[in-house]
PDB file of C-alpha atoms in Angstrom:
ATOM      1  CA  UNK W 533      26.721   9.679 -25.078  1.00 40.00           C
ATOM      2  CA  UNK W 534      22.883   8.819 -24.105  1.00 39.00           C
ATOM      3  CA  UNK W 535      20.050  10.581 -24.921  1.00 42.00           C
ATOM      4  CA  UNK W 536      19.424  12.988 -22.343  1.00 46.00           C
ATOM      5  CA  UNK W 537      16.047  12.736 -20.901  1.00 47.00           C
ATOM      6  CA  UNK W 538      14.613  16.131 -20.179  1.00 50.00           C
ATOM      7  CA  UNK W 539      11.194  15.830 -18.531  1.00 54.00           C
ATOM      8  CA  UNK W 540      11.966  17.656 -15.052  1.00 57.00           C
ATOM      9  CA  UNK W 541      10.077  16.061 -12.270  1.00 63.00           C
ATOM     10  CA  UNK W 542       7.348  17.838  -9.992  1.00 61.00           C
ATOM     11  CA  UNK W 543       6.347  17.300  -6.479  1.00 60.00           C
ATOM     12  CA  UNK W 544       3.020  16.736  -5.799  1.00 55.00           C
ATOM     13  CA  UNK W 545       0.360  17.986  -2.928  1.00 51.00           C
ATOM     14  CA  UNK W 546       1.196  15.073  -1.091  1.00 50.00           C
ATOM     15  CA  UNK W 547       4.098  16.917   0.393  1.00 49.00           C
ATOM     16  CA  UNK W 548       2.522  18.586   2.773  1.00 49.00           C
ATOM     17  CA  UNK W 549       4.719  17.419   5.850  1.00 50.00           C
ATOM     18  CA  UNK W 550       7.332  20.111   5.324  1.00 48.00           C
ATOM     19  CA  UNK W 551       7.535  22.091   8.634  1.00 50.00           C
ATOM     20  CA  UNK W 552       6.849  25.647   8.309  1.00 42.00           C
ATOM     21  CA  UNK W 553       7.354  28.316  10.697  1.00 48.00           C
ATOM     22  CA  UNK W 554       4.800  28.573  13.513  1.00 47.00           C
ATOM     23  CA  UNK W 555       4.424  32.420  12.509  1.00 48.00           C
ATOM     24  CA  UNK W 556       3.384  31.219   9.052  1.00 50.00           C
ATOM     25  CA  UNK W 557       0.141  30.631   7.688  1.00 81.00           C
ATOM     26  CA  UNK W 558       0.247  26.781   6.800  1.00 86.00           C
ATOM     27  CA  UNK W 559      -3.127  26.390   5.721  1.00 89.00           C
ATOM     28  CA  UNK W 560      -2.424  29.209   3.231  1.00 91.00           C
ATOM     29  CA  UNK W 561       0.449  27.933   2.251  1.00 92.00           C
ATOM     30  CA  UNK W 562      -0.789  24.675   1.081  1.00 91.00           C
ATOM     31  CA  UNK W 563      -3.472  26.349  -0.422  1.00 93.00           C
ATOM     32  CA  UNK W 564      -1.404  28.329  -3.037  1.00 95.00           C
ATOM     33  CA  UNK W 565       0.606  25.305  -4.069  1.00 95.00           C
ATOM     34  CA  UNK W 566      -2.697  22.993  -4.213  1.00 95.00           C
ATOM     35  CA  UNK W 567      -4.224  25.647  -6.649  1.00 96.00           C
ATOM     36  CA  UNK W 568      -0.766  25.763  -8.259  1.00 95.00           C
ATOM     37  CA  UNK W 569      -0.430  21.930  -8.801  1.00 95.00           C
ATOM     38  CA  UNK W 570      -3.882  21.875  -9.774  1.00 95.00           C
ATOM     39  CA  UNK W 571      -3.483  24.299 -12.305  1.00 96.00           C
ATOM     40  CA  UNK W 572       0.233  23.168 -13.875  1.00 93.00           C
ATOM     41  CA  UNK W 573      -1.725  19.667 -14.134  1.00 92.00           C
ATOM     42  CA  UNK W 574      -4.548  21.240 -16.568  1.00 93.00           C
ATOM     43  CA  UNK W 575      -1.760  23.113 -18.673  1.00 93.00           C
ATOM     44  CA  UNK W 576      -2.464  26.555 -17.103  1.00 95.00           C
ATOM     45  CA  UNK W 577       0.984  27.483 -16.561  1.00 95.00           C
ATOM     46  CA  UNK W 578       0.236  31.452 -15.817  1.00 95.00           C
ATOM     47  CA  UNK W 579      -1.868  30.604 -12.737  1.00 96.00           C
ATOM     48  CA  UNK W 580       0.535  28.184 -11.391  1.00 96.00           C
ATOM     49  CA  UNK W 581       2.786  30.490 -11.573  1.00 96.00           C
ATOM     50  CA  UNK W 582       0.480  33.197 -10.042  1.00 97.00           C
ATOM     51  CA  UNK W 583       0.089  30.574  -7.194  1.00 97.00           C
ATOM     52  CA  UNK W 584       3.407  29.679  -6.339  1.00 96.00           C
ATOM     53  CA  UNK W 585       4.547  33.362  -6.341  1.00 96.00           C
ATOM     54  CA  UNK W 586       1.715  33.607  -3.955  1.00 96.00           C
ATOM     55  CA  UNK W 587       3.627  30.672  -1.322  1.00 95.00           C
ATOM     56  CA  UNK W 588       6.510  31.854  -1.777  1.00 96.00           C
ATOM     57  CA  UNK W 589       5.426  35.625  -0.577  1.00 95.00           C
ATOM     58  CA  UNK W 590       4.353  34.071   2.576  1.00 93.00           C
ATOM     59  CA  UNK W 591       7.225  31.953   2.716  1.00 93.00           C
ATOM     60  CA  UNK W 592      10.397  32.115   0.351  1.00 95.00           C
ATOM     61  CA  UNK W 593      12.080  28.928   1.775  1.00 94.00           C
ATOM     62  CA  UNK W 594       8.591  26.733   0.822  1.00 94.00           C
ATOM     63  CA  UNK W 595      10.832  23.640  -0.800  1.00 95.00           C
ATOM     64  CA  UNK W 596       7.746  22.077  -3.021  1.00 94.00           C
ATOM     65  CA  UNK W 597       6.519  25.646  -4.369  1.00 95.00           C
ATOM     66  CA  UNK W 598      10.398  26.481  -5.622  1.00 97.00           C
ATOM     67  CA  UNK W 599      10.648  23.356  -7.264  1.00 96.00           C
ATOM     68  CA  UNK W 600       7.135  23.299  -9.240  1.00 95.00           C
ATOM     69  CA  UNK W 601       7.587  27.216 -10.371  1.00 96.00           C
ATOM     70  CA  UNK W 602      10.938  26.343 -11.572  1.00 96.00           C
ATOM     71  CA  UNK W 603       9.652  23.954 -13.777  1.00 95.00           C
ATOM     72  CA  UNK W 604       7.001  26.232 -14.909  1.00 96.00           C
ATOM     73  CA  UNK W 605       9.515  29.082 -15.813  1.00 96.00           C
ATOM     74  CA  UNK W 606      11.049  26.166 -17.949  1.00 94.00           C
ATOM     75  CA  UNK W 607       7.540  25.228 -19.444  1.00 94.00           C
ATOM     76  CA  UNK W 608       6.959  28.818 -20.143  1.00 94.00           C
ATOM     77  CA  UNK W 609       9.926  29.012 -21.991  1.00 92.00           C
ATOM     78  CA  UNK W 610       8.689  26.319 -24.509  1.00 88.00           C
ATOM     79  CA  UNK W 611       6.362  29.052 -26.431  1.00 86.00           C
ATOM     80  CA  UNK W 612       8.763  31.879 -25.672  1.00 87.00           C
ATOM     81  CA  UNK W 613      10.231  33.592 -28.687  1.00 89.00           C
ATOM     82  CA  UNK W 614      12.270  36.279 -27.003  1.00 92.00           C
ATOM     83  CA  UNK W 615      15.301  34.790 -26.145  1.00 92.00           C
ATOM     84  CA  UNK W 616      16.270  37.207 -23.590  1.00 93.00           C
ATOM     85  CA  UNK W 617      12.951  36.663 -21.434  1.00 94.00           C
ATOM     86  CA  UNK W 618      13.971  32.751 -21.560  1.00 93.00           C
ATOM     87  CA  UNK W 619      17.509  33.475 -20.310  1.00 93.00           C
ATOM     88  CA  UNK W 620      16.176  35.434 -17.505  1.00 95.00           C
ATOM     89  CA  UNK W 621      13.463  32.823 -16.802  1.00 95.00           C
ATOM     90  CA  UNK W 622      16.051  29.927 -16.633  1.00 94.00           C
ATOM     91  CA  UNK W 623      18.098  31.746 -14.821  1.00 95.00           C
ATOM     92  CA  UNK W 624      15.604  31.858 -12.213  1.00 96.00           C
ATOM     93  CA  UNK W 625      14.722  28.497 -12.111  1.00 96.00           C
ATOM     94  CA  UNK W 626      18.360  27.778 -11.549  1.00 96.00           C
ATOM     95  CA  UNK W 627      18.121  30.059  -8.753  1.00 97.00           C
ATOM     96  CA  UNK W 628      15.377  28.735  -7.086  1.00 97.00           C
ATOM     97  CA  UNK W 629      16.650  24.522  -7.561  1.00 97.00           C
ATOM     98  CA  UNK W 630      19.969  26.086  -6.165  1.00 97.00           C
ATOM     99  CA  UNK W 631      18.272  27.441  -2.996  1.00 97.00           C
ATOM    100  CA  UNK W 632      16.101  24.611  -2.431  1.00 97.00           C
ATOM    101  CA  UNK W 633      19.439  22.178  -2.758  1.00 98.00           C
ATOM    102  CA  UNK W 634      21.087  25.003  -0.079  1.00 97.00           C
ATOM    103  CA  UNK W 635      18.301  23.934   2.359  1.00 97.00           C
ATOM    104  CA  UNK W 636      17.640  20.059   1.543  1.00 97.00           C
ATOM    105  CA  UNK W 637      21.051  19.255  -0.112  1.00 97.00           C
ATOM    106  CA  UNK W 638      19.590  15.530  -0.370  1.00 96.00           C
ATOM    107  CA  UNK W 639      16.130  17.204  -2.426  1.00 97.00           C
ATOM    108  CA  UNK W 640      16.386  14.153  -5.427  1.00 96.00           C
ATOM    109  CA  UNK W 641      13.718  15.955  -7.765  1.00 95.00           C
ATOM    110  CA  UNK W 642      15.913  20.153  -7.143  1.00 96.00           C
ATOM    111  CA  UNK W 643      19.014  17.954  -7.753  1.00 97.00           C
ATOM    112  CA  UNK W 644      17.679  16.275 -11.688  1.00 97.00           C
ATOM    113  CA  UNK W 645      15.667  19.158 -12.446  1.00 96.00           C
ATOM    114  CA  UNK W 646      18.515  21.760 -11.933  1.00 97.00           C
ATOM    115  CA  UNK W 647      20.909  18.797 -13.724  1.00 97.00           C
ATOM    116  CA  UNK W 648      19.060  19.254 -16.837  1.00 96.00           C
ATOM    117  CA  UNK W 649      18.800  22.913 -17.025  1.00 95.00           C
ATOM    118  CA  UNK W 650      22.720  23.246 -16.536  1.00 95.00           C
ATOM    119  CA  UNK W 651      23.431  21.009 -19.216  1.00 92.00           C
ATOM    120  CA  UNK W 652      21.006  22.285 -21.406  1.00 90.00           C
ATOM    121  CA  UNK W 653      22.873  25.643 -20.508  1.00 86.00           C
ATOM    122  CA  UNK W 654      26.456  24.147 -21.385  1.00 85.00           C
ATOM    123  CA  UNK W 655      28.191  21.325 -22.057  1.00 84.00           C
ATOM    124  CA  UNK W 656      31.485  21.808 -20.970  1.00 93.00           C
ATOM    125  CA  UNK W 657      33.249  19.698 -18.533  1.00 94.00           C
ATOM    126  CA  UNK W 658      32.731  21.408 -15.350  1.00 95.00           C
ATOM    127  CA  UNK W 659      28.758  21.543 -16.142  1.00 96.00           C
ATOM    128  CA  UNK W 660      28.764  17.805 -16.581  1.00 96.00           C
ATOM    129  CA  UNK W 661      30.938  17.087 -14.042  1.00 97.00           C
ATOM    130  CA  UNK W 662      27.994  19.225 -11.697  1.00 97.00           C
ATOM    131  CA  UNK W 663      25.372  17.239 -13.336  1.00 97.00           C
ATOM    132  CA  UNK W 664      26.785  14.131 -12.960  1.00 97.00           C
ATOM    133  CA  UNK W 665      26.688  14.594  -9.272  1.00 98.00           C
ATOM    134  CA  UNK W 666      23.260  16.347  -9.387  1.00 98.00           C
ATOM    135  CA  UNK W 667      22.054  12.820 -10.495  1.00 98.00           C
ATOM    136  CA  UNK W 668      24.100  11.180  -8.255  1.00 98.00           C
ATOM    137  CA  UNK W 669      21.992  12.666  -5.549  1.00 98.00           C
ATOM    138  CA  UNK W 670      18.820  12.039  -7.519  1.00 97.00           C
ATOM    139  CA  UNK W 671      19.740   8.724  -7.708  1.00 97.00           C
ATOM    140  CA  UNK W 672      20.464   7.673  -3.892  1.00 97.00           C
ATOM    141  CA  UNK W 673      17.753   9.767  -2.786  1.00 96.00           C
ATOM    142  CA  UNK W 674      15.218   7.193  -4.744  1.00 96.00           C
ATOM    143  CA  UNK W 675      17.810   4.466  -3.364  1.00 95.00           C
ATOM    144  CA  UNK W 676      16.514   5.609   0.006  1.00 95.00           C
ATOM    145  CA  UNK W 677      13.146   6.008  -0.582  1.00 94.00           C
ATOM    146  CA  UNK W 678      13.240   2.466  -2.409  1.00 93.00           C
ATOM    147  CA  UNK W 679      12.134   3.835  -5.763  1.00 92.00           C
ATOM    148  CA  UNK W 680      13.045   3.287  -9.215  1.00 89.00           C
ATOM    149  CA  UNK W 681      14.641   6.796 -11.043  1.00 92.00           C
ATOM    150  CA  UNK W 682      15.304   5.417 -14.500  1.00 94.00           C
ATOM    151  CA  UNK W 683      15.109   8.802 -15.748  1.00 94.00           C
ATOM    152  CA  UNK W 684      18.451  10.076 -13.202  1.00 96.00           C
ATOM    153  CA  UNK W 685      20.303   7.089 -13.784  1.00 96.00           C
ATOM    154  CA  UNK W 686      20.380   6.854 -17.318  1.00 96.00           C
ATOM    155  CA  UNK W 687      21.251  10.399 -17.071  1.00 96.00           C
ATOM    156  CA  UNK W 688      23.926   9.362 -14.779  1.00 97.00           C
ATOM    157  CA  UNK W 689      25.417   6.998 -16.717  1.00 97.00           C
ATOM    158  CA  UNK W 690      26.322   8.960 -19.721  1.00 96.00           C
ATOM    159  CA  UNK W 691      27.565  12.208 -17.469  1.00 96.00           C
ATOM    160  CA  UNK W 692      29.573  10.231 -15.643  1.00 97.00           C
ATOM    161  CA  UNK W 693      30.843   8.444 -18.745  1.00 96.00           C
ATOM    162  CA  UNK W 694      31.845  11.875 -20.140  1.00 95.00           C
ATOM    163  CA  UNK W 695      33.729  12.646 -17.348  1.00 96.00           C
ATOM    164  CA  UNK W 696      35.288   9.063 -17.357  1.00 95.00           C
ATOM    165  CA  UNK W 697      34.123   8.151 -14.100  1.00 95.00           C
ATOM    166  CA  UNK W 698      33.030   4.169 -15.172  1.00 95.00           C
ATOM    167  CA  UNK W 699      33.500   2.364 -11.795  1.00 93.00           C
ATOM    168  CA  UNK W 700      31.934   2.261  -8.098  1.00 92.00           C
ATOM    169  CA  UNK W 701      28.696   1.903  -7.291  1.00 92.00           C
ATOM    170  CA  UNK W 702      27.270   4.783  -8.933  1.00 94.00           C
ATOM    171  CA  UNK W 703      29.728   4.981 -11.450  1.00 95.00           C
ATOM    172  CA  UNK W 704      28.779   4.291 -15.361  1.00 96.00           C
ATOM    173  CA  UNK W 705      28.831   1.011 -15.510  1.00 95.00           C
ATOM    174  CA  UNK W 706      26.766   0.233 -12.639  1.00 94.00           C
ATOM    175  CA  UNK W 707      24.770   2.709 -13.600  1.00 96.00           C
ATOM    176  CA  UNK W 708      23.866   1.540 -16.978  1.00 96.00           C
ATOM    177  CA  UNK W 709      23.886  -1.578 -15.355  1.00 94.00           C
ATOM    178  CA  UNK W 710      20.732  -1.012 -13.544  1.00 94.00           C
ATOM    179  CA  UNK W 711      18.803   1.011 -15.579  1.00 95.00           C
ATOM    180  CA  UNK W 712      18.720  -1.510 -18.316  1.00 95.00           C
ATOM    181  CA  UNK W 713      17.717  -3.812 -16.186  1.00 93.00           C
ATOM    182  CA  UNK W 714      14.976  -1.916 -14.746  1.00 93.00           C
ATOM    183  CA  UNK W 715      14.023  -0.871 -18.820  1.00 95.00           C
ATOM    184  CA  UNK W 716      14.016  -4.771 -19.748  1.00 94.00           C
ATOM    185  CA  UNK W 717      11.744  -5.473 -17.243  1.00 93.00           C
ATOM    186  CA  UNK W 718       9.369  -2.914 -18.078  1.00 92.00           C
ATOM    187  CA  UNK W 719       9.289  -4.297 -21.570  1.00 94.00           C
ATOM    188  CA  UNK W 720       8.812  -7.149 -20.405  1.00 92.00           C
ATOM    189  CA  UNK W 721       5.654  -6.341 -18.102  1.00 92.00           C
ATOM    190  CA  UNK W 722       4.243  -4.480 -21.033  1.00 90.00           C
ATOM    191  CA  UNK W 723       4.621  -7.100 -23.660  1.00 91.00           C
ATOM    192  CA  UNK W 724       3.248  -9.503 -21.148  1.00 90.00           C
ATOM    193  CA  UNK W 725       0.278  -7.191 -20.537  1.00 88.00           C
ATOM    194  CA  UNK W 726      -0.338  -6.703 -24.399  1.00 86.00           C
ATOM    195  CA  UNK W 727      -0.820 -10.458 -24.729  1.00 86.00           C
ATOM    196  CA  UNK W 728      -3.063 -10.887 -22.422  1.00 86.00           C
ATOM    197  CA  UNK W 729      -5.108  -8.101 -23.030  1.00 82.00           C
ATOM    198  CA  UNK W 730      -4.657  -6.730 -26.345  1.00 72.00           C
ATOM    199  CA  UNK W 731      -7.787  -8.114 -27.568  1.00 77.00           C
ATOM    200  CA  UNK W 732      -9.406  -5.891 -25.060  1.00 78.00           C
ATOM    201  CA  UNK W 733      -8.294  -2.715 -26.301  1.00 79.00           C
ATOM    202  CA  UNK W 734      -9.632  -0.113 -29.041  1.00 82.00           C
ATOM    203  CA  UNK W 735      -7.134   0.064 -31.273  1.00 83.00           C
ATOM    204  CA  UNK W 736      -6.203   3.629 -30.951  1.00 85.00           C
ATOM    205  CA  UNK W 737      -5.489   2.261 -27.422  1.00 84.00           C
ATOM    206  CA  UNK W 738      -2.980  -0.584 -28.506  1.00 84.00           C
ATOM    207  CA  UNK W 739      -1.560   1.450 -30.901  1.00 87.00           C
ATOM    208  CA  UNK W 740      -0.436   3.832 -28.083  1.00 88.00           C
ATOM    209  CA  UNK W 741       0.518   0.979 -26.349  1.00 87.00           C
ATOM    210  CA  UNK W 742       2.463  -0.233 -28.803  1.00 90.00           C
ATOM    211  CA  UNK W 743       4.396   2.846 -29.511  1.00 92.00           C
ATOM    212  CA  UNK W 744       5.232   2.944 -25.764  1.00 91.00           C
ATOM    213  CA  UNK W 745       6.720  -0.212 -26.066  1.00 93.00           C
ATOM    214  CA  UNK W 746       8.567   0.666 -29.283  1.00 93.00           C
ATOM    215  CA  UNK W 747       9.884   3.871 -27.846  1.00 94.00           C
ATOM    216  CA  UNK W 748      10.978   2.175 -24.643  1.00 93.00           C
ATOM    217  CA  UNK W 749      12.822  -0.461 -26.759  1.00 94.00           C
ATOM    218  CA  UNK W 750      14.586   2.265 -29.154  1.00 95.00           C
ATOM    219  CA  UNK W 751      16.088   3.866 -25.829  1.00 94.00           C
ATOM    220  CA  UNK W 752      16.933   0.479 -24.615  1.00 95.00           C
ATOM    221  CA  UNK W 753      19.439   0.103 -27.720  1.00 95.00           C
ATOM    222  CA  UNK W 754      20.800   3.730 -26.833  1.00 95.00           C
ATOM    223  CA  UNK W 755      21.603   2.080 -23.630  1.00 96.00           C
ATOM    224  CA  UNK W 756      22.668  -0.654 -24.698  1.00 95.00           C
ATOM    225  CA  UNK W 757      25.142   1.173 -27.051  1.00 96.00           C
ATOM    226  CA  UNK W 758      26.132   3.435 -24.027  1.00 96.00           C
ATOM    227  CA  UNK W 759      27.127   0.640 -21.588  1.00 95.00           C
ATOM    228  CA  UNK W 760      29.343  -1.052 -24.275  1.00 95.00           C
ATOM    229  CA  UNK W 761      31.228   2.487 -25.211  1.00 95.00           C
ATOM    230  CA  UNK W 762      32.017   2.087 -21.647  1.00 95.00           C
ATOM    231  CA  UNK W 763      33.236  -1.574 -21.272  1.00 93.00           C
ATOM    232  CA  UNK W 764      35.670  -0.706 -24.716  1.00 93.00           C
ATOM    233  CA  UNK W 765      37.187   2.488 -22.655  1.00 92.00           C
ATOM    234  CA  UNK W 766      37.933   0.949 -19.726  1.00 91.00           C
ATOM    235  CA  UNK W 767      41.584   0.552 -18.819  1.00 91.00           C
ATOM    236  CA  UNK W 768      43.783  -3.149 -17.851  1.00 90.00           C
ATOM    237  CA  UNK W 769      43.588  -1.861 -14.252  1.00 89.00           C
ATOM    238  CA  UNK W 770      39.682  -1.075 -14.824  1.00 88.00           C
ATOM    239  CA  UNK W 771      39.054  -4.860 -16.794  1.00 87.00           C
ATOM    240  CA  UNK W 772      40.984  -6.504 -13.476  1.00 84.00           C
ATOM    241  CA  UNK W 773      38.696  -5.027 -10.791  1.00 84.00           C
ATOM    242  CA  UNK W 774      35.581  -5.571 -13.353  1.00 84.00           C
ATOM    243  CA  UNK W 775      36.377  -9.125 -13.174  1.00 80.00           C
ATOM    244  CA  UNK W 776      35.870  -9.342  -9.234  1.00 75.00           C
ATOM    245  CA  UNK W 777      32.768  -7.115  -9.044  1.00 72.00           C
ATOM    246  CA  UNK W 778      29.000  -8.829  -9.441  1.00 71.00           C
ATOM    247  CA  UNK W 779      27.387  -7.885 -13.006  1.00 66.00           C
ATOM    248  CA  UNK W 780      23.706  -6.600 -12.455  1.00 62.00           C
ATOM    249  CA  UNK W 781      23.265  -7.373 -16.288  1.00 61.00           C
ATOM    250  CA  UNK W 782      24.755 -10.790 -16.426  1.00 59.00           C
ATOM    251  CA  UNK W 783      22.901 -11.942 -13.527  1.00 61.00           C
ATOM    252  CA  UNK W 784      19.431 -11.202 -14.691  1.00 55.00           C
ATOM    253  CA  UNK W 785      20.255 -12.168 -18.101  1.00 54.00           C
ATOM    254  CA  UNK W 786      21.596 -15.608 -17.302  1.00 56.00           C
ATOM    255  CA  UNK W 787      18.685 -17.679 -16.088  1.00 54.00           C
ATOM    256  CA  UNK W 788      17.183 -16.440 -19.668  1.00 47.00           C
ATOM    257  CA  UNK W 789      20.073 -17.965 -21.428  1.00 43.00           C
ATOM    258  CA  UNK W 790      20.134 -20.828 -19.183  1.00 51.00           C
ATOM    259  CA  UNK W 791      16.676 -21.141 -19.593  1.00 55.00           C
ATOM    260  CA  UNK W 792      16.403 -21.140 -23.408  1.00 51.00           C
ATOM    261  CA  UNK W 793      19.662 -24.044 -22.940  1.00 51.00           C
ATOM    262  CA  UNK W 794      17.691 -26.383 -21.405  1.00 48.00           C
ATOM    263  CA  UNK W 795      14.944 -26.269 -23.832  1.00 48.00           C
ATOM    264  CA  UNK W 796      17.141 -26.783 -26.646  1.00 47.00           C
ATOM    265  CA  UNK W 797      18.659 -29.520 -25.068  1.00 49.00           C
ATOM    266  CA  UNK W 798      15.209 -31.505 -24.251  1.00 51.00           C
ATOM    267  CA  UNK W 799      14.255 -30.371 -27.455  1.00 49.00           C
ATOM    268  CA  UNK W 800      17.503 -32.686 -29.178  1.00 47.00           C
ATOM    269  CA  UNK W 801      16.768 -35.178 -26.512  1.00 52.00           C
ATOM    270  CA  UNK W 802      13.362 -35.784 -27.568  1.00 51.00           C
ATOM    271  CA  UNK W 803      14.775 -35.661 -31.507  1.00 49.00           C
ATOM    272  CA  UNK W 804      17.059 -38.958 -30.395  1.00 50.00           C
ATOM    273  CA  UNK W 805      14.512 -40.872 -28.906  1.00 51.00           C
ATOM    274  CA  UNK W 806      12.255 -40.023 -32.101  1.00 49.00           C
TER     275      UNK W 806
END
């Protein structure tokens, strides 16, 4: 299956529209998860925490604090040697991505972040069959929003292709489908951007850049390798109804192919007349 990417996603301070309670102190509110976000971005992962505890005294439904303590009581866990404090902690975090979920059931960053944590809990069926969904919703909700989640639908892809779910529009195929798209392009921005710039760089700069680019092609070729796993399980029935449905990968390859064609052909034409 594909590598699992495990960077759980955070919500910023530019959430700020989420309707509290007239009783509740908004401005207070959004002050503890400002100083909370402000202190998870420089690393200080005790004060966020301290923060977020804070909004959540004054109000325990507070969607954006619950889902940025979460993945602090994850972070945490990183330098955490006692195994039952980081069982307790994740446990937690489950807790609160399962609440938030219970009041936004369309939340795209609760649904991958609590993903990840159950399948870094278990991999049994069940667990990836919940994951696989978890990304599901991950996935549409950037659908609506009109943004790219590379990150859920990669995941999506290989959880749904454990469970054998290959077909539909957010089934495996589709959904390695896209995201290698969306990866090829990407590449392709960068390497375009490197051209034309990499004489502007310091070279501890285009290094970085250049191991970006590397690392972006390496999980490219994991995806690559995932979507054809698929194609070679798919059953007669499967192959038939492949054969009527649009390829998202075919269609942005071909004018490349088509493209390179043509120049081999003028460049034999121009051979002749030589």
């Amino acid at each position: 299956s594909t590598l699992l990417l495990s960077t759980l996603s955070l919500v910023s301070s530019s959430y700020f529209d989420d309707k509290v309670e007239k009783n509740k102190n908004k401005e207070a509110i959004n002050a503890y998860l400002t100083k909370g976000n402000n202190a998870l971005g420089s690393g200080n992962l005790h004060s966020a925490g301290r923060s977020y505890e804070a909004c959540l005294r004054m109000d325990p439904d507070q969607r954006y604090c619950l889902i940025n303590y979460a993945s602090v009581l994850v972070d945490l866990n990183a330098e955490e040697s006692d195994e039952s404090m980081k069982q307790q902690r994740t446990k937690k975090a489950q807790d609160m991505l399962t609440r938030v979920l219970a009041l936004h059931p369309k939340d795209g960053d609760a649904a991958f972040n609590l993903a990840l944590l159950l399948q870094d809990s278990s991999n049994s069926e069940e667990v990836t069959r919940e994951a696989a969904r978890l990304y599901q919703v991950a996935v549409q909700a950037a659908d609506t929003d009109g943004e790219e989640r590379w990150d859920a639908l990669a995941n999506m892809a290989a959880a749904k292709q454990e469970i054998g779910e290959f077909m539909g529009e957010y089934g495996a195929i589709r959904a390695y489908e896209r995201v290698i798209v969306m990866l090829e392009e990407m590449v392709q921005d960068k390497e375009a951007y490197l051209t034309q710039n990499g004489n502007n760089f310091e070279n501890e700069q285009y290094q970085y850049l250049e191991a970006e680019l590397r690392a972006l092609n390496e999980y490219l070729s994991t995806l690559y390798y995932g979507y054809g796993t698929v194609l070679s399980e798919l059953s007669n029935s499967d192959c038939k109804a492949l054969q009527s449905e649009d390829s998202l990968l075919i269609d942005w390859v071909e004018p490349f192919v088509k493209g390179s064609g043509t120049e081999k052909e003028n460049e034999t034409d121009e051979a002749s007349a030589n």
